[in-house]
Amino acid sequence: MIRRSDFPKDFIFGTATAAYQIEGAANEDGRGPSIWDVFSHTPGKTLNGDTGDVACDHYHRYKEDIQLMKEIGLDAYRFSISWPRIMPDGKNINQKGVDFYNRLVDELLKNDIKPFVTLYHWDLPYALYEKGGWLNPDIALYFRAYATFMFNELGDRVKHWITLNEPWCSSFLGYYTGEHAPGHQNLQEAITAAHNLLRAHGHAVQAFREEVKDGKVGLTNVVMKIEPGDAKPESFLVANLVDKFVNAWFHDPVVFGKYPEEAVALYTEKGLQVPDSDMNIISTPIDFFGVNYYTRTLVVFDMNNPLGFSYVQGDLPKTEMGWEIYPQGLFDMLVYLKERYKLPLYITENGMAGPDKLENGRVHDNYRIEYLEKHFEKALEAINAGVDLKGYFIWSLMDNFEWAYGYSKRFGIIYVDYNTQKRILKDSALWLKEFLKS
Ligand SMILES: N=[N+]=NCCCCNC(=O)[C@@H]1[C@H]2[C@H](O)[C@@H](O)[C@H](O)[C@@H](CO)[C@@H]12
């Protein structure tokens, strides 16, 4: 049975959340609309028309939530700042929004919980979207101004920062598949948005070096283990290519200053423009990569698909998201990232959506305990294989707004009864509490 003491002494365990998914108070204290406010209020975009208007009401309940983190014994807490709460129009400061994050950080520190702050977790101020959003090259400078302001405001107390959460999702789910805000469906736009997201990241890192001398800054990507879905040789080739589109596309420019050539070639062949501006800014050195790992993705050669592949379902047990439970993929990707980029790593998200049922005031989510144990074991295996893994944040602290799935998917180790906003520690939280003492 894995124990906390098996991990390095300074290894940190935490949980992660994001502003739009938990805060609520969407129109309170001067907060402006984000692209997710508009998207979730657009009929048909989210399950049951769910929105983040109230969510977990964390904006008002943060003290209670921090007490729960303390009760569980967490070392750290990863959360994101709502850009439209800080700059409702994308430029001018909303002091009440700033005050909230000062209160939140001070309350965490008072309870010996280390804050890890994500600057952007998908909630772009709508006012900036109206100026072109991630398609407008100027967005990188708007982001730099926002980042600089936050570094100045919190940098004396917050020493671990993540510029962007999963630019792959922001660009390819937001601009290609359209399942996320702003709901565009244009591959060229997705490539352009991805590039401007990376430029924004690079500008923020440059600002960070000027503003927070004793801090660490990194980028969090979703990291998927891409495997062939059948035994055909072409499917092995396609798996390698998709890995370049999804994983290397958002890691290589940040370390090597260039996109993976095979993927560029395929895009160019399809008549798409792949930008190459500001690679010197994009590759401003970072201190770590954040790794959001959930599952593997199976692909097969498919001539009928414009990019030559299609996704297939695997036959391993799956979570409520339909994602296969595949701990080995975590080990594989941690080792892959270490060998290719030679940077320290944090698992900034790992967890599962489960069929969580409240029974006599308890949630017996043994499946989530097993999921976490197996992924903890693979993380430890990676450390023992030489990976400089420094921490592990469980997604998520509590059930929350799961984007287009609304409130139908529960990822929390704490159950939220949305009718009463009551929080209930699931068995996984009780297990974690004991694990952290082991
Ligand atoms: N096929 N397939 N599968 C895996 C693709 C995963 C892409 N989605 C994520 O990583 C999001 C990340 C986000 O940060 C958080 O805000 C979300 O709540 C979690 C849970 O959804 C994850």
Coordinates of C-alpha atoms and ligand atoms in Angstrom, one line a residue:
M1 CA 0.0 0.0 0.0
I2 CA 1.5 3.3 -1.1
R3 CA 2.3 5.8 1.7
R4 CA 3.0 9.5 1.7
S5 CA 6.5 8.8 3.2
D6 CA 7.4 6.9 0.0
F7 CA 7.5 10.3 -1.7
P8 CA 10.4 12.8 -1.4
K9 CA 10.1 14.8 1.8
D10 CA 9.4 18.1 0.0
F11 CA 7.0 16.6 -2.5
I12 CA 3.7 18.5 -2.3
F13 CA 0.1 17.2 -2.5
G14 CA -2.7 19.5 -3.3
T15 CA -6.0 19.9 -5.1
A16 CA -6.9 22.1 -8.1
T17 CA -9.8 24.2 -9.2
A18 CA -10.5 27.1 -11.7
A19 CA -12.3 30.4 -11.2
Y20 CA -15.2 30.0 -13.6
Q21 CA -15.9 26.4 -12.4
I22 CA -16.3 27.2 -8.7
E23 CA -16.5 31.0 -7.9
G24 CA -20.0 32.0 -9.0
A25 CA -20.8 35.6 -8.2
A26 CA -20.6 36.1 -11.9
N27 CA -22.1 39.6 -11.9
E28 CA -20.9 40.7 -8.4
D29 CA -18.4 43.3 -7.3
G30 CA -17.8 44.6 -10.7
R31 CA -16.8 41.3 -12.5
G32 CA -17.3 41.6 -16.2
P33 CA -18.5 38.8 -18.6
S34 CA -16.0 36.2 -19.9
I35 CA -16.4 34.2 -23.1
W36 CA -17.6 31.4 -20.9
D37 CA -20.4 33.5 -19.4
V38 CA -21.6 34.3 -22.9
F39 CA -21.1 30.7 -24.2
S40 CA -22.9 29.0 -21.2
H41 CA -25.8 31.5 -21.6
T42 CA -26.1 30.6 -25.3
P43 CA -28.9 28.0 -25.7
G44 CA -27.6 24.5 -26.6
K45 CA -24.0 25.0 -25.6
T46 CA -24.0 23.4 -22.2
L47 CA -25.9 20.5 -20.7
N48 CA -29.3 21.6 -19.4
G49 CA -28.1 25.2 -20.1
D50 CA -26.0 25.1 -16.9
T51 CA -23.8 28.2 -16.3
G52 CA -21.2 29.4 -13.9
D53 CA -23.4 32.1 -12.5
V54 CA -23.5 30.5 -9.0
A55 CA -21.4 27.4 -9.3
C56 CA -20.0 26.5 -5.9
D57 CA -20.4 30.0 -4.6
H58 CA -16.8 29.9 -3.7
Y59 CA -16.5 33.7 -4.0
H60 CA -18.5 33.9 -0.7
R61 CA -17.5 30.5 0.8
Y62 CA -13.8 30.5 0.3
K63 CA -13.0 30.6 4.1
E64 CA -15.1 27.4 4.7
D65 CA -13.5 25.7 1.7
I66 CA -10.0 26.5 3.0
Q67 CA -11.0 25.0 6.3
L68 CA -11.9 21.8 4.5
M69 CA -8.5 21.8 2.7
K70 CA -6.8 22.2 6.1
E71 CA -8.9 19.4 7.6
I72 CA -7.8 17.1 4.8
G73 CA -4.2 18.3 5.4
L74 CA -3.3 19.6 1.9
D75 CA 0.1 21.2 1.4
A76 CA -1.0 23.4 -1.5
Y77 CA -4.0 24.6 -3.5
R78 CA -4.0 25.4 -7.2
F79 CA -6.6 27.9 -8.3
S80 CA -7.1 30.4 -11.2
I81 CA -7.7 34.1 -11.3
S82 CA -10.7 35.4 -13.1
W83 CA -9.2 37.9 -15.6
P84 CA -12.7 39.6 -16.1
R85 CA -12.9 40.0 -12.3
I86 CA -9.6 41.9 -12.4
M87 CA -10.1 43.7 -15.7
P88 CA -13.9 43.7 -16.6
D89 CA -13.2 45.6 -19.8
G90 CA -9.9 43.9 -20.4
K91 CA -7.9 47.0 -19.4
N92 CA -9.1 48.9 -16.3
I93 CA -8.7 47.5 -12.8
N94 CA -11.7 46.4 -10.7
Q95 CA -10.3 46.9 -7.2
K96 CA -13.0 44.7 -5.6
G97 CA -12.0 41.8 -7.8
V98 CA -8.3 42.3 -6.8
D99 CA -9.4 42.4 -3.1
F100 CA -11.0 39.0 -3.4
Y101 CA -7.7 37.3 -4.5
N102 CA -5.8 39.1 -1.8
R103 CA -8.2 37.8 0.8
L104 CA -8.0 34.3 -0.7
V105 CA -4.2 34.2 -0.7
D106 CA -4.0 35.6 2.8
E107 CA -6.5 33.0 4.1
L108 CA -4.5 30.2 2.5
L109 CA -1.2 31.3 3.9
K110 CA -2.8 31.8 7.4
N111 CA -3.7 28.1 7.1
D112 CA -0.3 27.0 5.9
I113 CA -1.5 26.1 2.4
K114 CA 0.8 27.1 -0.5
P115 CA -1.0 29.0 -3.3
F116 CA -0.3 27.9 -6.9
V117 CA -1.9 30.5 -9.2
T118 CA -3.0 29.9 -12.8
L119 CA -3.4 33.3 -14.6
Y120 CA -5.7 32.0 -17.4
H121 CA -8.1 29.1 -17.1
W122 CA -10.3 29.8 -20.1
D123 CA -12.4 32.8 -18.9
L124 CA -11.2 35.5 -21.4
P125 CA -12.8 38.9 -20.8
Y126 CA -15.6 39.1 -23.4
A127 CA -14.5 42.7 -24.1
L128 CA -11.2 41.3 -25.4
Y129 CA -13.0 38.7 -27.4
E130 CA -14.9 41.6 -29.1
K131 CA -11.4 42.9 -30.1
G132 CA -10.6 39.5 -31.7
G133 CA -9.7 37.6 -28.6
W134 CA -7.0 34.9 -29.2
L135 CA -7.1 35.7 -32.9
N136 CA -5.8 39.2 -32.4
P137 CA -2.0 39.3 -32.0
D138 CA -2.4 42.3 -29.6
I139 CA -4.0 39.8 -27.1
A140 CA -0.4 38.9 -26.0
L141 CA 0.2 42.4 -24.8
Y142 CA -3.2 42.6 -23.0
F143 CA -2.2 39.4 -21.3
R144 CA 1.2 40.7 -20.4
A145 CA -0.4 43.8 -18.8
Y146 CA -2.8 41.5 -16.8
A147 CA 0.1 39.2 -15.7
T148 CA 2.3 42.1 -14.7
F149 CA -0.4 43.6 -12.6
M150 CA -1.1 40.2 -10.8
F151 CA 2.6 39.5 -10.3
N152 CA 2.9 42.9 -8.6
E153 CA -0.2 42.4 -6.6
L154 CA 0.4 38.9 -5.3
G155 CA 4.0 38.1 -6.1
D156 CA 5.2 38.9 -2.6
R157 CA 3.1 36.0 -1.3
V158 CA 2.6 33.7 -4.3
K159 CA 5.8 32.1 -5.5
H160 CA 4.4 29.5 -7.9
W161 CA 2.6 30.6 -11.1
I162 CA 1.2 29.0 -14.2
T163 CA 0.6 31.3 -17.2
L164 CA -2.0 29.2 -19.1
N165 CA -4.1 26.2 -18.4
E166 CA -4.2 23.8 -21.4
P167 CA -3.8 26.1 -24.4
W168 CA -4.7 23.0 -26.5
C169 CA -8.2 23.2 -25.1
S170 CA -8.5 26.9 -25.4
S171 CA -7.5 26.7 -29.1
F172 CA -8.6 23.4 -30.5
L173 CA -11.8 22.9 -28.4
G174 CA -12.6 26.6 -28.6
Y175 CA -11.8 27.3 -32.2
Y176 CA -11.8 23.9 -34.0
T177 CA -14.3 21.5 -32.5
G178 CA -16.4 24.4 -31.1
E179 CA -17.3 22.4 -27.9
H180 CA -15.8 25.1 -25.7
A181 CA -16.0 28.9 -25.7
P182 CA -16.0 30.8 -28.0
G183 CA -17.4 27.9 -30.1
H184 CA -15.7 28.5 -33.4
Q185 CA -15.1 25.7 -35.9
N186 CA -12.2 26.7 -38.0
L187 CA -8.9 24.9 -38.0
Q188 CA -6.9 27.9 -39.2
E189 CA -8.3 29.9 -36.4
A190 CA -7.3 27.2 -33.9
I191 CA -3.7 27.3 -35.2
T192 CA -3.7 31.1 -35.0
A193 CA -5.2 31.1 -31.5
A194 CA -2.7 28.5 -30.3
H195 CA 0.1 30.7 -31.5
N196 CA -1.2 33.8 -29.8
L197 CA -1.8 31.8 -26.6
L198 CA 1.9 30.7 -26.7
R199 CA 3.0 34.3 -27.4
A200 CA 0.9 35.5 -24.4
H201 CA 2.6 32.8 -22.3
G202 CA 6.1 34.0 -23.4
H203 CA 5.3 37.6 -22.7
A204 CA 4.0 36.7 -19.2
V205 CA 7.2 34.7 -18.5
Q206 CA 9.3 37.8 -19.5
A207 CA 7.2 40.0 -17.2
F208 CA 7.6 37.4 -14.4
R209 CA 11.4 37.6 -14.6
E210 CA 11.2 41.3 -14.0
E211 CA 8.5 41.3 -11.3
V212 CA 9.0 38.2 -9.1
K213 CA 12.7 37.4 -8.7
D214 CA 12.3 34.6 -6.2
G215 CA 9.3 32.8 -7.9
K216 CA 8.8 29.9 -10.3
V217 CA 6.7 30.1 -13.4
G218 CA 5.5 27.4 -15.8
L219 CA 2.9 26.3 -18.4
T220 CA 0.3 23.6 -17.8
N221 CA -0.7 21.4 -20.8
V222 CA -3.1 18.6 -21.1
V223 CA -0.9 15.6 -21.7
M224 CA -2.5 12.7 -23.4
K225 CA -0.9 9.3 -24.0
I226 CA -1.7 8.7 -27.7
E227 CA -1.7 5.1 -28.8
P228 CA -2.7 3.2 -31.9
G229 CA -6.3 1.8 -31.7
D230 CA -5.5 -1.2 -33.9
A231 CA -2.5 -3.2 -35.1
K232 CA -2.2 -1.6 -38.5
P233 CA 1.3 -0.1 -39.1
E234 CA -0.4 3.1 -40.4
S235 CA -2.1 3.5 -37.1
F236 CA 1.3 3.5 -35.3
L237 CA 2.4 6.3 -37.7
V238 CA -0.8 8.2 -37.1
A239 CA -0.5 7.9 -33.3
N240 CA 3.0 9.3 -33.5
L241 CA 1.6 12.2 -35.6
V242 CA -1.3 13.0 -33.3
D243 CA 1.1 13.0 -30.4
K244 CA 2.9 15.9 -32.3
F245 CA -0.4 17.7 -32.9
V246 CA -1.6 17.5 -29.3
N247 CA 1.4 17.2 -27.0
A248 CA 4.5 18.4 -28.8
W249 CA 2.7 21.4 -30.4
F250 CA 2.4 23.1 -27.0
H251 CA 5.7 21.9 -25.5
D252 CA 8.3 22.2 -28.3
P253 CA 7.9 25.9 -29.1
V254 CA 8.2 26.7 -25.3
V255 CA 11.5 24.8 -25.0
F256 CA 13.0 24.6 -28.5
G257 CA 11.4 27.7 -30.1
K258 CA 9.8 25.7 -33.0
Y259 CA 6.7 23.6 -33.8
P260 CA 7.2 19.9 -34.6
E261 CA 8.1 19.7 -38.2
E262 CA 6.0 16.7 -39.2
A263 CA 2.8 18.4 -37.9
V264 CA 3.8 21.7 -39.6
A265 CA 4.3 19.8 -42.9
L266 CA 0.9 18.3 -42.7
Y267 CA -0.9 21.6 -41.9
T268 CA 1.0 23.3 -44.7
E269 CA 0.1 20.5 -47.1
K270 CA -3.5 21.2 -46.3
G271 CA -3.0 24.8 -47.2
L272 CA -3.0 26.1 -43.6
Q273 CA -0.7 28.9 -42.4
V274 CA 1.5 28.0 -39.5
P275 CA 2.7 31.2 -37.8
D276 CA 6.4 31.4 -36.7
S277 CA 6.5 34.9 -35.2
D278 CA 8.0 35.7 -31.8
M279 CA 9.5 32.2 -31.2
N280 CA 12.2 33.9 -29.2
I281 CA 9.5 35.3 -26.8
I282 CA 7.6 32.0 -26.7
S283 CA 10.7 30.1 -25.8
T284 CA 11.6 32.4 -22.9
P285 CA 12.9 29.8 -20.4
I286 CA 10.4 28.5 -17.8
D287 CA 11.0 26.7 -14.5
F288 CA 8.6 23.7 -14.9
F289 CA 5.9 22.1 -17.0
G290 CA 2.5 21.5 -15.4
V291 CA 1.1 18.1 -16.5
N292 CA -2.7 17.6 -16.6
Y293 CA -3.1 13.8 -17.2
Y294 CA -6.4 12.0 -17.4
T295 CA -6.3 9.2 -19.8
R296 CA -5.0 7.8 -23.1
T297 CA -6.4 8.5 -26.5
L298 CA -6.6 5.8 -29.2
V299 CA -6.3 6.8 -32.9
V300 CA -6.5 4.8 -36.1
F301 CA -5.6 5.6 -39.7
D302 CA -8.7 7.0 -41.4
M303 CA -8.5 8.3 -45.0
N304 CA -12.0 9.8 -44.6
N305 CA -10.9 12.3 -42.0
P306 CA -9.3 15.5 -43.2
L307 CA -6.2 14.9 -41.0
G308 CA -6.0 11.2 -41.8
F309 CA -7.0 9.8 -38.4
S310 CA -10.0 9.2 -36.2
Y311 CA -10.4 8.5 -32.5
V312 CA -11.6 5.1 -31.4
Q313 CA -12.9 3.8 -28.0
G314 CA -10.7 1.6 -26.0
D315 CA -12.0 -1.4 -23.9
L316 CA -10.5 -0.5 -20.5
P317 CA -12.8 0.5 -17.6
K318 CA -13.9 4.2 -18.1
T319 CA -14.9 7.1 -15.9
E320 CA -18.1 9.1 -16.2
M321 CA -16.4 11.1 -18.9
G322 CA -16.0 8.0 -21.0
W323 CA -12.2 8.3 -20.5
E324 CA -10.3 5.0 -20.0
I325 CA -8.6 4.6 -16.6
Y326 CA -5.0 4.1 -17.7
P327 CA -2.4 4.9 -15.0
Q328 CA 0.5 3.5 -17.1
G329 CA 0.0 6.5 -19.4
L330 CA 0.9 8.9 -16.6
F331 CA 4.2 7.1 -16.1
D332 CA 4.9 7.0 -19.8
M333 CA 4.2 10.7 -20.3
L334 CA 6.1 11.8 -17.2
V335 CA 9.2 9.9 -18.5
Y336 CA 8.6 11.2 -22.1
L337 CA 8.4 14.8 -20.9
K338 CA 11.5 14.5 -18.7
E339 CA 13.6 13.0 -21.5
R340 CA 12.5 15.4 -24.2
Y341 CA 12.4 18.7 -22.2
K342 CA 14.6 18.1 -19.1
L343 CA 12.4 20.3 -16.9
P344 CA 10.9 19.8 -13.4
L345 CA 7.3 18.7 -13.5
Y346 CA 4.2 19.1 -11.4
I347 CA 1.1 17.0 -12.0
T348 CA -1.2 20.0 -11.9
E349 CA -4.3 17.9 -12.6
N350 CA -5.3 14.3 -12.3
G351 CA -8.6 12.8 -11.1
M352 CA -11.8 11.3 -12.3
A353 CA -15.5 11.9 -12.7
G354 CA -17.4 9.3 -10.9
P355 CA -21.0 8.1 -10.3
D356 CA -21.0 9.8 -7.0
K357 CA -24.2 9.2 -4.9
L358 CA -25.0 10.8 -1.6
E359 CA -26.1 8.0 0.8
N360 CA -26.9 8.8 4.4
G361 CA -24.6 11.8 4.3
R362 CA -21.7 9.9 2.8
V363 CA -20.3 9.3 -0.7
H364 CA -18.6 5.9 -1.0
D365 CA -16.4 6.7 -4.0
N366 CA -14.1 3.7 -3.6
Y367 CA -13.5 3.8 -7.4
R368 CA -11.9 7.2 -6.9
I369 CA -9.7 6.0 -4.1
E370 CA -8.5 3.2 -6.3
Y371 CA -8.0 5.6 -9.2
L372 CA -5.9 7.9 -7.1
E373 CA -3.9 5.1 -5.5
K374 CA -3.0 3.7 -8.9
H375 CA -2.0 7.1 -10.3
F376 CA 0.0 7.9 -7.1
E377 CA 1.9 4.6 -7.6
K378 CA 2.7 5.5 -11.2
A379 CA 3.9 9.0 -10.1
L380 CA 6.2 7.4 -7.5
E381 CA 7.4 5.0 -10.1
A382 CA 8.3 7.9 -12.4
I383 CA 10.2 9.6 -9.5
N384 CA 12.1 6.4 -8.9
A385 CA 12.9 6.4 -12.7
G386 CA 14.5 9.8 -12.3
V387 CA 11.7 12.2 -13.1
D388 CA 12.0 15.4 -11.2
L389 CA 8.4 15.4 -10.2
K390 CA 7.7 18.0 -7.5
G391 CA 4.0 17.8 -6.7
Y392 CA 0.6 16.4 -7.4
F393 CA -2.7 18.3 -7.6
I394 CA -5.9 16.3 -7.6
W395 CA -8.6 17.5 -9.9
S396 CA -10.7 18.5 -8.1
L397 CA -11.1 19.9 -4.6
M398 CA -14.8 19.8 -5.0
D399 CA -17.5 19.0 -7.6
N400 CA -17.9 22.0 -9.9
F401 CA -19.0 23.3 -13.3
E402 CA -17.6 20.8 -15.8
W403 CA -17.7 23.1 -18.8
A404 CA -20.0 21.9 -21.6
Y405 CA -21.1 19.0 -19.3
G406 CA -22.4 21.5 -16.7
Y407 CA -22.9 20.1 -13.2
S408 CA -23.5 16.5 -14.4
K409 CA -19.9 15.4 -13.9
R410 CA -18.5 15.2 -10.4
F411 CA -14.7 15.3 -10.1
G412 CA -14.4 16.5 -6.5
I413 CA -13.1 14.7 -3.5
I414 CA -15.6 16.9 -1.8
Y415 CA -19.3 16.5 -2.8
V416 CA -21.3 19.7 -3.4
D417 CA -25.0 19.7 -3.0
Y418 CA -25.9 22.5 -5.4
N419 CA -29.3 23.0 -3.9
T420 CA -27.9 23.9 -0.5
Q421 CA -24.2 24.5 -1.3
K422 CA -23.4 22.1 1.4
R423 CA -20.0 20.5 1.2
I424 CA -19.6 16.8 2.2
L425 CA -16.2 15.1 2.3
K426 CA -16.4 12.0 0.1
D427 CA -14.6 8.8 1.2
S428 CA -11.8 9.8 -1.1
A429 CA -11.2 12.9 1.0
L430 CA -11.2 10.9 4.2
W431 CA -8.8 8.4 2.5
L432 CA -6.5 11.3 1.4
K433 CA -6.5 12.7 4.9
E434 CA -5.2 9.4 6.2
F435 CA -2.8 9.0 3.3
L436 CA -1.3 12.5 4.0
K437 CA -0.5 11.4 7.5
S438 CA 1.0 8.0 6.4
Ligands
LIG1 N1 -10.5 12.2 -25.0 N2 -10.0 12.7 -24.1 N3 -9.6 13.0 -23.3 C1 -8.9 13.8 -22.4 C2 -9.0 15.2 -22.8 C3 -9.1 16.0 -21.6 C4 -9.3 17.5 -22.0 N4 -9.9 18.2 -20.9 C5 -9.2 18.4 -19.8 O1 -8.0 18.1 -19.7 C6 -9.8 19.2 -18.7 C7 -9.0 19.8 -17.7 C8 -9.4 21.3 -17.3 O2 -8.2 21.9 -16.9 C9 -10.4 21.3 -16.2 O3 -10.9 22.6 -16.1 C10 -11.5 20.3 -16.4 O4 -12.5 20.4 -15.4 C11 -10.8 18.9 -16.3 C12 -11.9 17.8 -16.4 O5 -12.5 17.8 -17.7 C13 -9.8 18.7 -17.4

